[in-house]
CSV table of C-alpha atoms in Angstrom, one decimal:
chain,number,residue,atom,x,y,z
A,18,UNK,CA,25.7,7.6,18.8
A,19,UNK,CA,26.2,4.7,21.2
A,20,UNK,CA,27.7,1.5,19.8
A,21,UNK,CA,26.3,-1.9,20.8
A,22,UNK,CA,28.5,-5.0,20.9
A,23,UNK,CA,28.2,-6.5,17.4
A,24,UNK,CA,28.1,-10.2,16.5
A,25,UNK,CA,29.4,-12.6,13.8
A,26,UNK,CA,25.9,-12.5,12.5
A,27,UNK,CA,23.0,-10.2,13.1
A,28,UNK,CA,19.5,-11.4,12.2
A,29,UNK,CA,16.8,-8.7,11.7
A,30,UNK,CA,13.3,-10.1,12.5
A,31,UNK,CA,12.2,-12.4,15.4
A,32,UNK,CA,9.4,-14.2,13.6
A,33,UNK,CA,9.6,-17.9,13.0
A,34,UNK,CA,12.1,-17.5,10.2
A,35,UNK,CA,14.6,-15.2,12.1
A,36,UNK,CA,14.4,-17.2,15.3
A,37,UNK,CA,14.9,-20.5,13.4
A,38,UNK,CA,17.9,-19.1,11.6
A,39,UNK,CA,19.4,-17.7,14.8
A,40,UNK,CA,18.9,-21.0,16.7
A,41,UNK,CA,20.6,-23.0,13.9
A,42,UNK,CA,23.5,-20.6,13.6
A,43,UNK,CA,24.2,-20.8,17.3
A,44,UNK,CA,24.0,-24.6,17.1
A,45,UNK,CA,26.8,-24.3,14.4
A,46,UNK,CA,28.9,-22.2,16.9
A,47,UNK,CA,28.2,-18.7,15.6
A,48,UNK,CA,27.9,-15.6,17.8
A,49,UNK,CA,24.4,-14.3,16.9
A,50,UNK,CA,22.3,-11.3,17.8
A,51,UNK,CA,18.6,-10.9,16.8
A,52,UNK,CA,17.3,-7.4,16.4
A,53,UNK,CA,13.5,-7.0,16.3
A,54,UNK,CA,11.5,-3.7,16.1
A,55,UNK,CA,8.6,-5.1,18.1
A,56,UNK,CA,8.4,-8.5,19.8
A,57,UNK,CA,8.7,-12.3,19.2
A,58,UNK,CA,5.9,-13.3,16.7
A,59,UNK,CA,4.6,-9.7,16.4
A,60,UNK,CA,4.2,-9.9,12.7
A,61,UNK,CA,2.9,-12.6,10.3
A,62,UNK,CA,4.1,-15.5,12.5
A,63,UNK,CA,1.6,-14.5,15.2
A,64,UNK,CA,-1.2,-13.9,12.8
A,65,UNK,CA,-1.6,-17.1,10.8
A,66,UNK,CA,-2.9,-20.7,10.8
A,67,UNK,CA,-0.8,-23.7,11.7
A,68,UNK,CA,-1.2,-26.1,8.8
A,69,UNK,CA,1.7,-28.3,8.0
A,70,UNK,CA,0.2,-29.6,4.8
A,71,UNK,CA,2.2,-31.1,1.9
A,72,UNK,CA,-0.7,-31.8,-0.4
A,73,UNK,CA,-1.0,-28.1,-1.3
A,74,UNK,CA,2.7,-28.0,-2.6
A,75,UNK,CA,3.5,-28.3,-6.2
A,76,UNK,CA,5.7,-31.3,-7.0
A,77,UNK,CA,9.3,-30.2,-7.4
A,78,UNK,CA,11.5,-28.1,-5.2
A,79,UNK,CA,8.6,-26.7,-3.3
A,80,UNK,CA,7.3,-30.1,-2.2
A,81,UNK,CA,10.8,-31.3,-1.5
A,82,UNK,CA,11.6,-28.4,0.8
A,83,UNK,CA,8.2,-29.0,2.6
A,84,UNK,CA,8.9,-32.7,3.0
A,85,UNK,CA,12.4,-32.0,4.5
A,86,UNK,CA,10.9,-29.5,6.9
A,87,UNK,CA,8.1,-31.8,8.0
A,88,UNK,CA,10.7,-34.4,8.8
A,89,UNK,CA,12.4,-31.9,11.1
A,90,UNK,CA,9.1,-30.9,12.6
A,91,UNK,CA,8.6,-34.4,14.0
A,92,UNK,CA,11.4,-34.1,16.4
A,93,UNK,CA,11.3,-30.4,17.1
A,94,UNK,CA,9.5,-30.3,20.5
A,95,UNK,CA,12.2,-32.6,21.9
A,96,UNK,CA,15.1,-30.7,20.1
A,97,UNK,CA,13.9,-27.3,21.3
A,98,UNK,CA,12.9,-28.5,24.8
A,99,UNK,CA,9.5,-26.7,24.2
A,100,UNK,CA,6.2,-28.2,23.1
A,101,UNK,CA,5.4,-26.8,19.6
A,102,UNK,CA,2.3,-29.0,19.5
A,103,UNK,CA,3.0,-30.7,16.2
A,104,UNK,CA,0.5,-33.4,15.3
A,105,UNK,CA,0.0,-35.4,12.3
A,106,UNK,CA,-3.7,-36.3,11.9
A,107,UNK,CA,-3.9,-35.8,8.2
A,108,UNK,CA,-5.7,-33.1,6.2
A,109,UNK,CA,-8.6,-33.1,3.8
A,110,UNK,CA,-8.7,-30.8,0.7
A,111,UNK,CA,-12.4,-30.5,0.1
A,112,UNK,CA,-13.4,-30.8,-3.6
A,113,UNK,CA,-16.6,-28.9,-4.4
A,114,UNK,CA,-17.2,-29.4,-8.1
A,115,UNK,CA,-16.5,-32.0,-10.9
A,116,UNK,CA,-14.1,-29.6,-12.5
A,117,UNK,CA,-12.1,-29.3,-9.3
A,118,UNK,CA,-12.2,-33.1,-9.0
A,119,UNK,CA,-10.5,-33.5,-12.4
A,120,UNK,CA,-7.7,-31.1,-11.4
A,121,UNK,CA,-7.2,-32.7,-8.0
A,122,UNK,CA,-7.1,-36.2,-9.5
A,123,UNK,CA,-4.4,-35.2,-12.0
A,124,UNK,CA,-2.4,-33.5,-9.2
A,125,UNK,CA,-2.7,-36.4,-6.9
A,126,UNK,CA,-1.1,-38.6,-9.6
A,127,UNK,CA,2.0,-36.4,-9.9
A,128,UNK,CA,2.2,-35.9,-6.1
A,129,UNK,CA,2.1,-39.7,-5.5
A,130,UNK,CA,4.9,-40.0,-8.0
A,131,UNK,CA,6.8,-37.5,-5.8
A,132,UNK,CA,6.3,-39.7,-2.7
A,133,UNK,CA,3.2,-38.3,-1.2
A,134,UNK,CA,0.5,-40.6,0.1
A,135,UNK,CA,-2.8,-39.2,-1.3
A,136,UNK,CA,-6.1,-40.7,-1.6
A,137,UNK,CA,-9.3,-39.3,-3.2
A,138,UNK,CA,-12.4,-39.8,-1.1
A,139,UNK,CA,-16.0,-39.5,-2.3
A,140,UNK,CA,-18.6,-37.6,-0.3
A,141,UNK,CA,-19.6,-40.5,1.9
A,142,UNK,CA,-16.0,-41.4,2.8
A,143,UNK,CA,-15.3,-37.8,3.7
A,144,UNK,CA,-18.4,-37.6,6.0
A,145,UNK,CA,-17.2,-40.8,7.7
A,146,UNK,CA,-13.8,-39.4,8.3
A,147,UNK,CA,-15.1,-35.9,9.3
A,148,UNK,CA,-18.7,-35.9,10.4
A,149,UNK,CA,-18.5,-32.1,10.9
A,150,UNK,CA,-18.7,-31.6,7.1
A,151,UNK,CA,-22.3,-31.9,6.0
A,152,UNK,CA,-22.6,-29.2,3.4
A,153,UNK,CA,-22.2,-29.0,-0.4
A,154,UNK,CA,-19.1,-30.8,-1.7
A,155,UNK,CA,-18.2,-33.8,-4.0
A,156,UNK,CA,-15.4,-35.3,-2.0
A,157,UNK,CA,-11.9,-34.6,-0.8
A,158,UNK,CA,-8.2,-35.4,-1.2
A,159,UNK,CA,-6.8,-36.9,2.0
A,160,UNK,CA,-3.2,-37.4,3.0
A,161,UNK,CA,-2.2,-38.9,6.3
A,162,UNK,CA,1.2,-37.1,6.1
A,163,UNK,CA,-0.4,-33.7,6.7
A,164,UNK,CA,-0.7,-32.1,10.1
A,165,UNK,CA,-0.5,-29.0,12.2
A,166,UNK,CA,1.7,-27.1,14.5
A,167,UNK,CA,1.2,-24.1,16.9
A,168,UNK,CA,2.9,-21.1,15.2
A,169,UNK,CA,3.2,-19.1,18.3
A,170,UNK,CA,4.7,-22.0,20.2
A,171,UNK,CA,7.0,-22.7,17.3
A,172,UNK,CA,8.2,-19.1,17.3
A,173,UNK,CA,8.7,-19.0,21.1
A,174,UNK,CA,10.3,-22.4,21.1
A,175,UNK,CA,12.9,-21.3,18.6
A,176,UNK,CA,13.6,-18.2,20.5
A,177,UNK,CA,14.0,-20.0,23.8
A,178,UNK,CA,16.3,-22.6,22.3
A,179,UNK,CA,18.3,-19.9,20.6
A,180,UNK,CA,18.7,-18.0,23.9
A,181,UNK,CA,19.8,-21.2,25.6
A,182,UNK,CA,22.4,-21.6,22.8
A,183,UNK,CA,23.8,-18.2,23.5
A,184,UNK,CA,21.9,-16.0,21.0
A,185,UNK,CA,21.3,-12.5,22.3
A,186,UNK,CA,17.9,-10.7,21.5
A,187,UNK,CA,17.3,-7.0,21.2
A,188,UNK,CA,13.5,-6.6,21.2
A,189,UNK,CA,11.7,-3.3,20.7
A,190,UNK,CA,14.6,-2.2,18.7
A,191,UNK,CA,13.8,-0.9,15.2
A,192,UNK,CA,16.6,-1.0,12.6
A,193,UNK,CA,16.7,2.4,10.9
A,194,UNK,CA,19.4,1.8,8.3
A,195,UNK,CA,21.7,-0.7,6.9
A,196,UNK,CA,25.3,0.7,6.7
A,197,UNK,CA,27.6,-0.3,3.9
A,198,UNK,CA,31.3,0.3,3.3
A,199,UNK,CA,33.6,-0.7,0.4
A,200,UNK,CA,33.6,-4.4,1.5
A,201,UNK,CA,29.8,-4.6,1.8
A,202,UNK,CA,27.7,-4.7,5.0
A,203,UNK,CA,29.4,-2.8,7.8
A,204,UNK,CA,26.6,-2.7,10.4
A,205,UNK,CA,23.1,-1.3,11.2
A,206,UNK,CA,21.8,1.8,12.8
A,207,UNK,CA,19.2,0.9,15.4
A,208,UNK,CA,17.1,2.9,17.9
A,209,UNK,CA,19.6,1.8,20.5
A,210,UNK,CA,22.7,2.8,18.6
A,211,UNK,CA,25.1,1.6,15.9
A,212,UNK,CA,25.8,-2.1,15.7
A,213,UNK,CA,28.8,-3.4,13.6
A,214,UNK,CA,28.3,-6.7,11.8
A,215,UNK,CA,29.7,-8.2,8.6
A,216,UNK,CA,26.9,-10.7,8.0
A,217,UNK,CA,23.4,-9.4,8.1
A,218,UNK,CA,20.3,-11.8,7.7
A,219,UNK,CA,17.2,-9.9,6.9
A,220,UNK,CA,14.2,-12.1,7.9
A,221,UNK,CA,11.5,-9.4,8.0
A,222,UNK,CA,8.9,-11.1,5.9
A,223,UNK,CA,6.6,-8.6,4.2
A,224,UNK,CA,8.7,-5.7,5.6
A,225,UNK,CA,11.9,-6.8,4.0
A,226,UNK,CA,11.6,-4.5,0.9
A,227,UNK,CA,11.0,-1.5,3.1
A,228,UNK,CA,14.3,-2.0,5.0
A,229,UNK,CA,16.4,-2.7,1.8
A,230,UNK,CA,14.9,0.0,-0.6
A,231,UNK,CA,17.3,2.7,0.6
A,232,UNK,CA,20.1,0.4,-0.5
A,233,UNK,CA,18.7,0.6,-4.1
A,234,UNK,CA,17.4,-3.0,-3.8
A,235,UNK,CA,13.9,-3.8,-5.2
A,236,UNK,CA,12.9,-7.0,-3.4
A,237,UNK,CA,9.9,-8.5,-5.1
A,238,UNK,CA,7.9,-9.4,-2.0
A,239,UNK,CA,4.4,-8.1,-1.7
A,240,UNK,CA,2.1,-8.2,1.3
A,241,UNK,CA,-0.9,-10.4,0.8
A,242,UNK,CA,-3.6,-10.2,3.5
A,243,UNK,CA,-5.1,-13.4,5.0
A,244,UNK,CA,-8.1,-13.0,7.4
A,245,UNK,CA,-9.2,-15.5,10.0
A,246,UNK,CA,-11.9,-16.0,12.6
A,247,UNK,CA,-11.5,-17.8,15.9
A,248,UNK,CA,-14.3,-19.8,17.5
A,249,UNK,CA,-14.9,-20.4,21.2
A,250,UNK,CA,-13.1,-23.5,22.6
A,251,UNK,CA,-14.7,-26.8,21.9
A,252,UNK,CA,-14.1,-30.4,22.8
A,253,UNK,CA,-12.5,-32.3,19.9
A,254,UNK,CA,-14.7,-31.5,16.9
A,255,UNK,CA,-12.5,-31.8,13.9
A,256,UNK,CA,-10.5,-35.0,13.2
A,257,UNK,CA,-8.2,-33.3,10.6
A,258,UNK,CA,-7.0,-30.1,9.1
A,259,UNK,CA,-9.5,-29.0,6.4
A,260,UNK,CA,-8.8,-26.9,3.3
A,261,UNK,CA,-10.5,-26.8,0.0
A,262,UNK,CA,-9.4,-27.2,-3.7
A,263,UNK,CA,-10.6,-23.8,-4.9
A,264,UNK,CA,-7.3,-22.0,-4.8
A,265,UNK,CA,-5.3,-24.9,-6.2
A,266,UNK,CA,-7.9,-25.4,-9.0
A,267,UNK,CA,-7.9,-21.7,-10.0
A,268,UNK,CA,-4.1,-21.7,-10.1
A,269,UNK,CA,-4.2,-24.7,-12.5
A,270,UNK,CA,-7.0,-23.2,-14.6
A,271,UNK,CA,-8.0,-19.6,-14.0
A,272,UNK,CA,-11.2,-20.1,-16.0
A,273,UNK,CA,-12.6,-22.0,-13.0
A,274,UNK,CA,-12.8,-18.8,-11.1
A,275,UNK,CA,-15.2,-17.3,-13.7
A,276,UNK,CA,-18.3,-19.2,-12.5
A,277,UNK,CA,-18.0,-18.1,-8.9
A,278,UNK,CA,-19.5,-15.1,-7.1
A,279,UNK,CA,-16.9,-12.5,-8.0
A,280,UNK,CA,-16.7,-11.3,-4.4
A,281,UNK,CA,-15.1,-14.6,-3.5
A,282,UNK,CA,-12.6,-14.2,-6.4
A,283,UNK,CA,-11.8,-10.6,-5.5
A,284,UNK,CA,-11.1,-11.5,-1.8
A,285,UNK,CA,-9.5,-14.8,-2.7
A,286,UNK,CA,-11.7,-16.6,-0.3
A,287,UNK,CA,-11.0,-20.3,0.4
A,288,UNK,CA,-11.9,-22.7,3.1
A,289,UNK,CA,-9.7,-23.3,6.1
A,290,UNK,CA,-10.9,-25.2,9.2
A,291,UNK,CA,-8.4,-26.1,11.8
A,292,UNK,CA,-9.0,-27.0,15.5
A,293,UNK,CA,-6.0,-25.9,17.6
A,294,UNK,CA,-4.7,-27.9,20.5
A,295,UNK,CA,-6.5,-25.3,22.8
A,296,UNK,CA,-9.8,-26.4,21.2
A,297,UNK,CA,-10.6,-23.2,19.2
A,298,UNK,CA,-11.4,-23.6,15.6
A,299,UNK,CA,-9.7,-21.2,13.1
A,300,UNK,CA,-12.0,-20.5,10.2
A,301,UNK,CA,-10.5,-18.9,7.1
A,302,UNK,CA,-9.4,-17.4,4.9
A,303,UNK,CA,-8.7,-14.7,2.3
A,304,UNK,CA,-5.9,-13.8,0.0
A,305,UNK,CA,-5.9,-10.0,-0.8
A,306,UNK,CA,-3.4,-7.5,-2.1
A,307,UNK,CA,-4.2,-4.4,-0.1
A,308,UNK,CA,-0.8,-3.0,0.8
A,309,UNK,CA,0.2,-3.1,4.5
A,310,UNK,CA,-3.3,-2.9,5.9
A,311,UNK,CA,-3.5,-5.8,8.3
A,312,UNK,CA,-7.0,-5.4,9.7
A,313,UNK,CA,-9.8,-7.9,9.4
A,314,UNK,CA,-12.7,-6.4,7.4
A,315,UNK,CA,-16.5,-6.7,7.6
A,316,UNK,CA,-16.6,-7.8,4.0
A,317,UNK,CA,-13.9,-10.4,4.4
A,318,UNK,CA,-15.5,-11.9,7.5
A,319,UNK,CA,-18.9,-12.0,5.8
A,320,UNK,CA,-17.5,-13.7,2.7
A,321,UNK,CA,-15.4,-16.4,4.7
A,322,UNK,CA,-18.4,-17.0,6.9
A,323,UNK,CA,-20.7,-17.7,4.0
A,324,UNK,CA,-18.1,-19.9,2.2
A,325,UNK,CA,-17.3,-21.9,5.3
A,326,UNK,CA,-20.9,-22.4,6.3
A,327,UNK,CA,-21.8,-23.8,2.8
A,328,UNK,CA,-19.3,-26.6,3.3
A,329,UNK,CA,-19.6,-27.0,7.2
A,330,UNK,CA,-23.1,-25.8,8.1
A,331,UNK,CA,-22.6,-26.9,11.7
A,332,UNK,CA,-20.5,-23.9,12.2
A,333,UNK,CA,-23.6,-22.0,12.6
A,334,UNK,CA,-24.0,-23.4,16.2
A,335,UNK,CA,-20.6,-22.2,17.2
A,336,UNK,CA,-19.6,-18.7,18.5
A,337,UNK,CA,-16.9,-16.5,16.9
A,338,UNK,CA,-14.8,-14.8,19.7
A,339,UNK,CA,-12.2,-13.0,17.6
A,340,UNK,CA,-11.2,-12.1,14.1
A,341,UNK,CA,-7.7,-11.1,12.8
A,342,UNK,CA,-5.6,-10.8,9.7
A,343,UNK,CA,-1.9,-11.3,8.9
A,344,UNK,CA,0.2,-10.3,5.9
A,345,UNK,CA,1.8,-13.1,3.9
A,346,UNK,CA,4.9,-12.3,2.0
A,347,UNK,CA,4.0,-13.2,-1.6
A,348,UNK,CA,6.7,-13.6,-4.3
A,349,UNK,CA,6.1,-13.9,-8.0
A,350,UNK,CA,7.2,-17.5,-8.3
A,351,UNK,CA,5.9,-18.8,-4.9
A,352,UNK,CA,9.3,-19.6,-3.5
A,353,UNK,CA,11.0,-17.7,-0.8
A,354,UNK,CA,14.2,-15.6,-1.2
A,355,UNK,CA,17.0,-17.5,0.7
A,356,UNK,CA,20.7,-16.7,0.6
A,357,UNK,CA,23.2,-14.0,-0.3
A,358,UNK,CA,22.4,-10.9,-2.3
A,359,UNK,CA,25.0,-10.9,-5.1
A,360,UNK,CA,25.1,-7.1,-5.2
A,361,UNK,CA,26.0,-6.5,-1.5
A,362,UNK,CA,28.6,-8.8,0.2
A,363,UNK,CA,27.5,-9.9,3.7
A,364,UNK,CA,23.7,-9.3,3.0
A,365,UNK,CA,21.6,-12.5,3.3
A,366,UNK,CA,17.9,-12.7,2.7
A,367,UNK,CA,15.4,-15.1,4.3
A,368,UNK,CA,11.9,-13.9,3.5
A,369,UNK,CA,9.0,-14.3,1.0
A,370,UNK,CA,7.5,-17.6,2.2
A,371,UNK,CA,3.9,-16.4,1.6
A,372,UNK,CA,1.7,-19.0,3.3
A,373,UNK,CA,4.6,-21.4,3.9
A,374,UNK,CA,6.5,-19.6,6.6
A,375,UNK,CA,5.4,-22.0,9.3
A,376,UNK,CA,5.8,-25.2,7.5
A,377,UNK,CA,9.2,-24.2,6.0
A,378,UNK,CA,10.6,-22.5,9.2
A,379,UNK,CA,12.6,-25.6,10.3
A,380,UNK,CA,14.2,-26.2,7.0
A,381,UNK,CA,14.8,-22.6,6.3
A,382,UNK,CA,16.7,-22.1,9.5
A,383,UNK,CA,18.9,-25.2,8.7
A,384,UNK,CA,19.6,-24.2,5.1
A,385,UNK,CA,20.3,-20.5,5.7
A,386,UNK,CA,22.5,-21.2,8.8
A,387,UNK,CA,24.5,-23.8,6.9
A,388,UNK,CA,25.0,-21.6,3.9
A,389,UNK,CA,26.4,-18.9,6.1
A,390,UNK,CA,28.7,-21.1,8.2
A,391,UNK,CA,29.9,-23.3,5.5
A,392,UNK,CA,30.0,-20.5,2.9
A,393,UNK,CA,28.4,-22.8,0.4
A,394,UNK,CA,24.8,-22.9,-0.8
A,395,UNK,CA,23.1,-26.3,0.0
A,396,UNK,CA,21.7,-27.8,-3.2
A,397,UNK,CA,18.1,-27.7,-1.8
A,398,UNK,CA,18.4,-23.9,-1.5
A,399,UNK,CA,19.6,-23.2,-5.0
A,400,UNK,CA,16.2,-22.6,-6.5
A,401,UNK,CA,15.5,-20.1,-3.7
A,402,UNK,CA,18.6,-17.8,-4.2
A,403,UNK,CA,17.7,-14.1,-4.4
A,404,UNK,CA,19.8,-13.7,-7.5
A,405,UNK,CA,17.1,-15.3,-9.6
A,406,UNK,CA,15.4,-11.9,-9.5
A,407,UNK,CA,17.0,-8.6,-10.8
A,408,UNK,CA,17.2,-6.8,-7.4
A,409,UNK,CA,18.8,-3.6,-8.5
B,27,UNK,CA,-1.0,-12.1,45.5
B,28,UNK,CA,0.2,-15.7,45.5
B,29,UNK,CA,2.0,-16.5,42.2
B,30,UNK,CA,-0.3,-19.4,41.5
B,31,UNK,CA,-3.4,-17.2,41.6
B,32,UNK,CA,-5.5,-17.4,38.4
B,33,UNK,CA,-5.5,-14.1,36.5
B,34,UNK,CA,-7.2,-15.2,33.2
B,35,UNK,CA,-10.1,-17.4,34.0
B,36,UNK,CA,-11.1,-18.3,30.4
B,37,UNK,CA,-7.6,-19.6,29.5
B,38,UNK,CA,-6.5,-20.6,32.9
B,39,UNK,CA,-3.4,-18.4,33.1
B,40,UNK,CA,-1.7,-17.9,36.5
B,41,UNK,CA,0.3,-14.9,37.8
B,42,UNK,CA,3.3,-17.1,37.7
B,43,UNK,CA,3.0,-17.6,33.9
B,44,UNK,CA,2.5,-13.9,33.4
B,45,UNK,CA,5.7,-13.1,35.4
B,46,UNK,CA,7.5,-15.7,33.3
B,47,UNK,CA,6.3,-14.0,30.0
B,48,UNK,CA,7.6,-10.6,31.4
B,49,UNK,CA,11.0,-12.2,32.2
B,50,UNK,CA,10.9,-13.6,28.6
B,51,UNK,CA,10.7,-10.0,27.2
B,52,UNK,CA,7.1,-9.0,27.2
B,53,UNK,CA,6.6,-5.3,28.0
B,54,UNK,CA,3.1,-4.9,26.6
B,55,UNK,CA,-0.3,-6.5,27.1
B,56,UNK,CA,0.0,-8.0,23.6
B,57,UNK,CA,3.4,-9.4,24.5
B,58,UNK,CA,1.9,-11.2,27.5
B,59,UNK,CA,-1.1,-12.3,25.5
B,60,UNK,CA,1.1,-13.8,22.8
B,61,UNK,CA,3.2,-15.8,25.3
B,62,UNK,CA,0.5,-16.9,27.8
B,63,UNK,CA,-2.9,-16.7,26.0
B,64,UNK,CA,-4.1,-14.4,28.8
B,65,UNK,CA,-7.0,-12.3,27.3
B,66,UNK,CA,-7.5,-14.6,24.5
B,67,UNK,CA,-10.4,-16.6,25.7
B,68,UNK,CA,-14.2,-16.4,25.6
B,69,UNK,CA,-14.3,-12.9,27.3
B,70,UNK,CA,-11.4,-11.6,25.2
B,71,UNK,CA,-9.8,-9.9,28.3
B,72,UNK,CA,-12.8,-8.0,29.5
B,73,UNK,CA,-12.2,-9.4,33.0
B,74,UNK,CA,-8.4,-10.0,33.2
B,75,UNK,CA,-6.9,-7.2,31.1
B,76,UNK,CA,-7.0,-4.7,34.1
B,77,UNK,CA,-5.1,-7.2,36.2
B,78,UNK,CA,-2.6,-8.1,33.6
B,79,UNK,CA,-2.0,-4.4,33.0
B,80,UNK,CA,-1.3,-3.9,36.7
B,81,UNK,CA,1.2,-6.7,36.8
B,82,UNK,CA,3.0,-5.5,33.6
B,83,UNK,CA,3.1,-2.0,35.0
B,84,UNK,CA,4.5,-3.2,38.4
B,85,UNK,CA,7.1,-5.5,36.9
B,86,UNK,CA,8.4,-3.2,34.1
B,87,UNK,CA,8.2,0.2,35.9
B,88,UNK,CA,5.5,1.6,33.7
B,89,UNK,CA,2.4,3.4,34.9
B,90,UNK,CA,-0.5,0.9,34.4
B,91,UNK,CA,-2.6,3.6,32.8
B,92,UNK,CA,0.0,4.4,30.2
B,93,UNK,CA,0.3,0.8,28.9
B,94,UNK,CA,-1.8,0.7,25.7
B,95,UNK,CA,-4.7,-1.7,25.7
B,96,UNK,CA,-4.2,-4.7,23.4
B,97,UNK,CA,-5.8,-4.6,20.0
B,98,UNK,CA,-9.7,-4.8,20.1
B,99,UNK,CA,-10.7,-7.6,17.7
B,100,UNK,CA,-14.3,-7.8,16.5
B,101,UNK,CA,-16.8,-9.2,17.4
B,102,UNK,CA,-16.9,-7.4,20.8
B,103,UNK,CA,-19.1,-10.2,22.1
B,104,UNK,CA,-19.0,-13.8,21.0
B,105,UNK,CA,-21.5,-14.2,18.2
B,106,UNK,CA,-23.2,-17.0,16.4
B,107,UNK,CA,-22.4,-16.9,12.7
B,108,UNK,CA,-26.0,-16.4,11.3
B,109,UNK,CA,-26.7,-13.7,13.8
B,110,UNK,CA,-23.5,-11.9,13.1
B,111,UNK,CA,-24.1,-8.2,12.3
B,112,UNK,CA,-21.9,-7.0,9.5
B,113,UNK,CA,-18.8,-5.2,11.1
B,114,UNK,CA,-18.5,-1.5,10.4
B,115,UNK,CA,-15.9,-0.9,7.6
B,116,UNK,CA,-12.5,-0.4,8.8
B,117,UNK,CA,-13.0,-2.1,12.1
B,118,UNK,CA,-10.6,-4.8,13.0
B,119,UNK,CA,-7.3,-5.6,14.6
B,120,UNK,CA,-3.7,-5.0,14.0
B,121,UNK,CA,-1.3,-7.9,14.1
B,122,UNK,CA,-2.4,-11.1,15.7
């Protein structure tokens, strides 16, 4: 088999995570090659929404990582020389019931203590801020620190900046096998030939466990499907990103799901309304464990439509032009797996962000690149080390 | 064809931008779509997909007829929510 020129570090996966790591590694002086079976943003990074929302993060390491990443997002367009369309107009988490209100009030208290600016708004205040919302709800939690970004632009921006910094890309190049020797990682077999490398970063999102299973590793990442609908382009219609408290409240108190239509619970339906910088509104979403099936379904679309219209009835006057779904890499504790795999020297994981791949892309790239170049795990990354799970 | 000629009317994408996407590594209709938004507007590529296919074929040395169509994503025509017919089960796209 032919041999391709290797690199100090090979990154598998050209989604937001892989390209952010590659860019940061090159900035620190490493010789980097990205290998991708399909194309930039071909997986979950190109099939998601663009929320950069801190309010949904639990206080603690999760919120701290997100806050650090948001700080980086602010200067990213300038740094990458590519407009990633980051804006910070604030987000509303719509509260539909008194039970949800109680959960959100308590949560806002702990989040304020962690440094987030959150205000609870009653129904009238919500409608003043966001006249598009005229349906059934009690109020909302609002944070001016929340915002949005264009995931595709973020991915393309990292890739272009990486290329400019000297990173090589092999697109349309599936990795068929990770090759080990007595020292650890020796290289990878790809559709274009063998590629030697001593440090291998696997940033394949939901597909990570499939690549590493032949090594005897059981990576606890599961695909969780999220469906979305796209409306026609509209003039500025929404002033903020809009989510709802249902998912947060159920996580806090599973009993709260009991009173609901069980179709919504089964599909994990929640509200997402986000107007992109192009003018389309993304309407979502679902959270479903259905393996690697990444199609939008009739049932999912129906349920999301009903749910969204109950909170924002004016959606009924707007046309849907497209539906799609993406697979979010779920982990049991909600944190990604970042850093070296203790069992195999040279193998580094960077996957499992579930719905946080976009918001955490900037900080993930920084931390993982620094840990490889400095051979020391940054303290912010410690809680995310893969070694917290029994992998083999 | 002049490079500033409009290929995708809905999203205002020019031939120039499509050529740049191909230089950036796009070899498929989906690759061009992702980089430029061509075929992502109100008509969902019904008008421009043939043109984009021709350009990708010419630039990458593929037969235009052999380039697979980009994923068809329901609804086929823009629909208002209350009028939306349920989609047949199993219909839907691949990756976005």
